[in-house]
Structures are given as C-alpha cells and as structure tokens.
mmCIF file of C-alpha atoms in Angstrom:
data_model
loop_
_atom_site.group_PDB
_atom_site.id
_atom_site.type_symbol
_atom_site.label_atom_id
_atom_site.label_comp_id
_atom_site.label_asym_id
_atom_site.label_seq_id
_atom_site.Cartn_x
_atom_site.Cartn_y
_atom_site.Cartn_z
ATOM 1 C CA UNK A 1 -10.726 17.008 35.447
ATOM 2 C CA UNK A 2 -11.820 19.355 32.660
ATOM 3 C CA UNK A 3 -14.245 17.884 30.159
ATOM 4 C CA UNK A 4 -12.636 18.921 26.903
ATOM 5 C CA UNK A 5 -9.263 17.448 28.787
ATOM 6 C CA UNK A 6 -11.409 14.251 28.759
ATOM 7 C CA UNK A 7 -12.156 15.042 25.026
ATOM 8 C CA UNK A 8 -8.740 15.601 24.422
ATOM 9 C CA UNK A 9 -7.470 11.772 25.685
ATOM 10 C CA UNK A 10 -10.394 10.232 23.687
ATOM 11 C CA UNK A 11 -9.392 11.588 20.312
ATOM 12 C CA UNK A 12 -5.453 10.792 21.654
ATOM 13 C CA UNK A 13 -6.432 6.856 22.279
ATOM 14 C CA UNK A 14 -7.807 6.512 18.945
ATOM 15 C CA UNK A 15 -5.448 8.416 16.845
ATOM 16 C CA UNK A 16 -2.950 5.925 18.528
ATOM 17 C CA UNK A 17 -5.592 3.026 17.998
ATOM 18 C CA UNK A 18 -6.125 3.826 14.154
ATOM 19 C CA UNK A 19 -2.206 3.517 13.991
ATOM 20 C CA UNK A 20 -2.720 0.287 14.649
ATOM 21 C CA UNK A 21 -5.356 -0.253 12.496
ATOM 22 C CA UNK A 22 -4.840 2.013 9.121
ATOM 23 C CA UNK A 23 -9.222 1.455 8.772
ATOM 24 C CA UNK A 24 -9.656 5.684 8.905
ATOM 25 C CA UNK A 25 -12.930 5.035 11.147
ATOM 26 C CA UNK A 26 -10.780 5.236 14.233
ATOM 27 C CA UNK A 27 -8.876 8.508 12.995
ATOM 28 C CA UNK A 28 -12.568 10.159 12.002
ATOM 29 C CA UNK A 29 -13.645 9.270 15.175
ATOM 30 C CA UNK A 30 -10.534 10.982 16.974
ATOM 31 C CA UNK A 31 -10.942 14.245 14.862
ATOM 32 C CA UNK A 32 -14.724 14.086 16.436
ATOM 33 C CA UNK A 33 -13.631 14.077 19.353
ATOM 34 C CA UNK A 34 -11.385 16.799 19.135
ATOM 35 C CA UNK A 35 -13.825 18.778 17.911
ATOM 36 C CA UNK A 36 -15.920 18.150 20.585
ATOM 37 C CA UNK A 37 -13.444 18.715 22.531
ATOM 38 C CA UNK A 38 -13.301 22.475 21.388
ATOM 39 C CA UNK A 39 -17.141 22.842 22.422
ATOM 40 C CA UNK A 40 -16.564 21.680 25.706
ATOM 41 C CA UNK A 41 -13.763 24.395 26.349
ATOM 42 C CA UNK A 42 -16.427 26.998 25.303
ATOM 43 C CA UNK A 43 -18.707 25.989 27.398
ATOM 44 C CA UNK A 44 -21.271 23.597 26.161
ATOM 45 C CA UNK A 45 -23.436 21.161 28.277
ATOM 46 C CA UNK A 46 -22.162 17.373 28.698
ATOM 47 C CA UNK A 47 -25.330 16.169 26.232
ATOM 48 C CA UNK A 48 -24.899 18.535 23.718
ATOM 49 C CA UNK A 49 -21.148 17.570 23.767
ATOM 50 C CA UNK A 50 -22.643 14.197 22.919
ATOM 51 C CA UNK A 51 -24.295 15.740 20.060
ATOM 52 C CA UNK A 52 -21.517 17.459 18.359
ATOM 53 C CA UNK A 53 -19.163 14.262 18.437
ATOM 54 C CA UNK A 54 -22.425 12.562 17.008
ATOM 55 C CA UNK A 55 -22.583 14.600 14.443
ATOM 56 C CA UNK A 56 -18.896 15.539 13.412
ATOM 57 C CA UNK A 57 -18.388 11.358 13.586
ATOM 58 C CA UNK A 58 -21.553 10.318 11.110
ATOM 59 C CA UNK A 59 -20.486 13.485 8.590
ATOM 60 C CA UNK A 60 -17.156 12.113 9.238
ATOM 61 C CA UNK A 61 -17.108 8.305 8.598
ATOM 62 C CA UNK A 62 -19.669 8.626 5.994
ATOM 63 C CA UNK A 63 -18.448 11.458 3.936
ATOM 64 C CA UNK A 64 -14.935 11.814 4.245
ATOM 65 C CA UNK A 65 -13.624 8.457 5.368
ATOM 66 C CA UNK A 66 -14.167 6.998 1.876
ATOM 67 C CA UNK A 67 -12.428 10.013 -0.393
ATOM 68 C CA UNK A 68 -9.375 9.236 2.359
ATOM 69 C CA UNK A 69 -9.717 5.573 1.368
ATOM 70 C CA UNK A 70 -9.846 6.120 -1.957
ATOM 71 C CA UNK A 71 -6.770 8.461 -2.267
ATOM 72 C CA UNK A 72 -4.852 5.559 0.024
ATOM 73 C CA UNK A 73 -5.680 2.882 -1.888
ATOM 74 C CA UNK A 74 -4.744 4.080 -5.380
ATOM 75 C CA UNK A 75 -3.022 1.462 -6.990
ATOM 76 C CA UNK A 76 0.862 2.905 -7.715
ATOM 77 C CA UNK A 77 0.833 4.450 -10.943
ATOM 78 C CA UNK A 78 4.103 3.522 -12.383
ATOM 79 C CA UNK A 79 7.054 1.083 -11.317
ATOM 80 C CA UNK A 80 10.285 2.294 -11.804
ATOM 81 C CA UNK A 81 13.663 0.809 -11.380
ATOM 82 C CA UNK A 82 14.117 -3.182 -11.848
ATOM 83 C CA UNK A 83 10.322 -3.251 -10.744
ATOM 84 C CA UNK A 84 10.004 -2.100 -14.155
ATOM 85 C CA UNK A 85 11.119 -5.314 -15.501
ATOM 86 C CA UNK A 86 8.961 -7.741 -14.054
ATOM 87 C CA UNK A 87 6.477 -8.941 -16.847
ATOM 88 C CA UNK A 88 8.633 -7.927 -19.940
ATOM 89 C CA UNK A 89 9.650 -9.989 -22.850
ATOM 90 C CA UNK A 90 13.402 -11.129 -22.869
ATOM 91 C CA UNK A 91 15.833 -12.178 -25.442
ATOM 92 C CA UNK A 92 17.755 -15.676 -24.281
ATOM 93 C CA UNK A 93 20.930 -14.374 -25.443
ATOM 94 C CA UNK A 94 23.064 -17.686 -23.753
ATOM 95 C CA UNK A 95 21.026 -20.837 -22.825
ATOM 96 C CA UNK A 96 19.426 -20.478 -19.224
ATOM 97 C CA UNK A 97 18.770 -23.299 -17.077
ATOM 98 C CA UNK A 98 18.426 -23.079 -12.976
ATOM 99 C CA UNK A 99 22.175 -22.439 -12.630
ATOM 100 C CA UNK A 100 22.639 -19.445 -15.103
ATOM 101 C CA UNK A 101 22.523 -18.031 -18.019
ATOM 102 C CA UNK A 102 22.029 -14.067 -20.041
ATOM 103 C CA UNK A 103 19.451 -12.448 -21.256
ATOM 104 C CA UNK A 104 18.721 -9.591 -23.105
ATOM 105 C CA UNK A 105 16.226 -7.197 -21.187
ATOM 106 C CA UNK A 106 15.433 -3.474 -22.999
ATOM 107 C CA UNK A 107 18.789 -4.090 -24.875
ATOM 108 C CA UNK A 108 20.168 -4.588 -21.682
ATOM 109 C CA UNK A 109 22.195 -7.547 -21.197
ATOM 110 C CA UNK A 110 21.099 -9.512 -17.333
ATOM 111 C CA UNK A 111 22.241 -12.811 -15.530
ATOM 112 C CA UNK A 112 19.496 -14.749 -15.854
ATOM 113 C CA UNK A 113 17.951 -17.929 -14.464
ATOM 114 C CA UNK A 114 14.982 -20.311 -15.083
ATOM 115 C CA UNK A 115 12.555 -19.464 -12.888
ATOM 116 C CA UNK A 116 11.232 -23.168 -12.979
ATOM 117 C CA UNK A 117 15.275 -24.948 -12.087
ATOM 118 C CA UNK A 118 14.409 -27.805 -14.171
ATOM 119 C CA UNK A 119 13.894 -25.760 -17.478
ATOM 120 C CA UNK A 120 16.627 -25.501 -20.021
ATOM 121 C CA UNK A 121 16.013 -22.571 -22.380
ATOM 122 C CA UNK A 122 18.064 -22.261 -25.587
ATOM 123 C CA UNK A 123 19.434 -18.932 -26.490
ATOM 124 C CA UNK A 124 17.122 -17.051 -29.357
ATOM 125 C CA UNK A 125 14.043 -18.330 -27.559
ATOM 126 C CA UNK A 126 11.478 -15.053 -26.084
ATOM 127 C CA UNK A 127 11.168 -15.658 -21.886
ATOM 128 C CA UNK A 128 9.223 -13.430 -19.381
ATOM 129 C CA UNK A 129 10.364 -12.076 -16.610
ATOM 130 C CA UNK A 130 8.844 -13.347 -13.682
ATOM 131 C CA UNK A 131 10.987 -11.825 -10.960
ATOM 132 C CA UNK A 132 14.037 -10.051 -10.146
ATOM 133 C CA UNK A 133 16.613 -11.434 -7.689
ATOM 134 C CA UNK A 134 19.686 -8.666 -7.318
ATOM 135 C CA UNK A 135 21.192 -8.460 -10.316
ATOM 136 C CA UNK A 136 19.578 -11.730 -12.232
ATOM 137 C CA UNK A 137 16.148 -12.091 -13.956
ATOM 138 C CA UNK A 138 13.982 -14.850 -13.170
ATOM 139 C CA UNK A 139 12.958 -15.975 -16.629
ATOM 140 C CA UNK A 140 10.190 -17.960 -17.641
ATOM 141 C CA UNK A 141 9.402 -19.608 -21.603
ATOM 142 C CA UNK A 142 6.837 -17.792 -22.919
ATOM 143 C CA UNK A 143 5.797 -20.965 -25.418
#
C-alpha cells in the first residue's frame, strides 16, 4: 500500500475521532496528516514525511487550534424569541400562585406561574422571569 494512502486513513480516523470529541487537536492533527500525505505522493522519504506532519501538527495545535476555539466558543450574542424573556421584570397583572395566574411581559399579557408552587403573588407586585414553559412564564418575586 501507497504511503500517502496510509496518510490519507490517518487524517480519515481522526477527523472521525475529533467528531467525537469537538477538542480541535484531533482535527489539526488530521489536516497534518493530510498534508503529509501530499508529500508522500510527491515523493518524499518516510522520515522526512515524519517531519512535515511534525511540523504542520505543532504550527497547527499551537497557532491555529486556539483562534478555532475561540471563534467556537463565543458566547451567543443575542437571544431572540421567548429566550428573550428569561430574566425580565414582569407586571402580576392577576394573582399567581403554582396553579396559574397572568402577567404582563413587554406589554405583553402571559399565563404565568410561581416558579416556587408554594408562593402566592398578588397582582401589582414586579416578578422575574425565571423560565419559560410553552406558553407560561415561570415567575419569581423580585422582593
């Protein structure tokens, strides 16, 4: 068998291996390997090969493996929909207690219910919202 071919199944095993993990070592270490990979179909000795995927896999996992990281892990930049809602004030339009109740969210009237079940919270009082469940907040006294 051919020694890029060889190369080839390397960088294929950890591409599927860094599936599995979601690290980015494993998926540097697979594009070092298809680069070595190319200098073994040109033609390059077996400890030079060794070389290159040395090489392309330090650069690699020390350089660019962190800016990937970084880009991943980003923290999402805005909620939208009822994700939106979770930590804003509410109005207690109708008392709320673990069974029911309404609350006023952005001027928009929701179902609500305590968050805590053995809370009763009398309409005009200010609640957070702690959670949403379908179409009724999870409210919690802000007192």
């Amino acid at each position: 068998m051919d020694l890029w071919l060889i190369w080839l199944i390397v960088a294929a095993v950890l591409a599927v291996a860094e599936i599995f993990t979601l690290t980015a070592a494993l998926g540097m270490l697979s594009v070092a390997a298809v680069v070595t990979a190319g200098s073994a179909a040109v033609g390059l000795p077996m400890p030079f090969q060794f070389v290159v995927f040395a090489a392309v896999a330090t650069v690699t996992v020390l350089f660019v493996r962190p800016i990937a990281l970084r880009h991943v892990l980003q923290p999402q930049a805005a909620r939208f929909g009822v994700d939106a809602l979770v930590g804003k004030a509410a109005y207690v339009v109708s008392e709320v207690t673990g069974l029911g109740g309404r609350v006023r969210i952005d001027g928009d009237e929701w179902t609500a219910r305590a968050y805590d079940e053995t809370l009763v919270i009398p309409a005009g009082k200010t609640v957070d919202v702690m959670e949403i469940n379908g179409a009724t907040a999870l409210v919690y006294p802000r007192d």
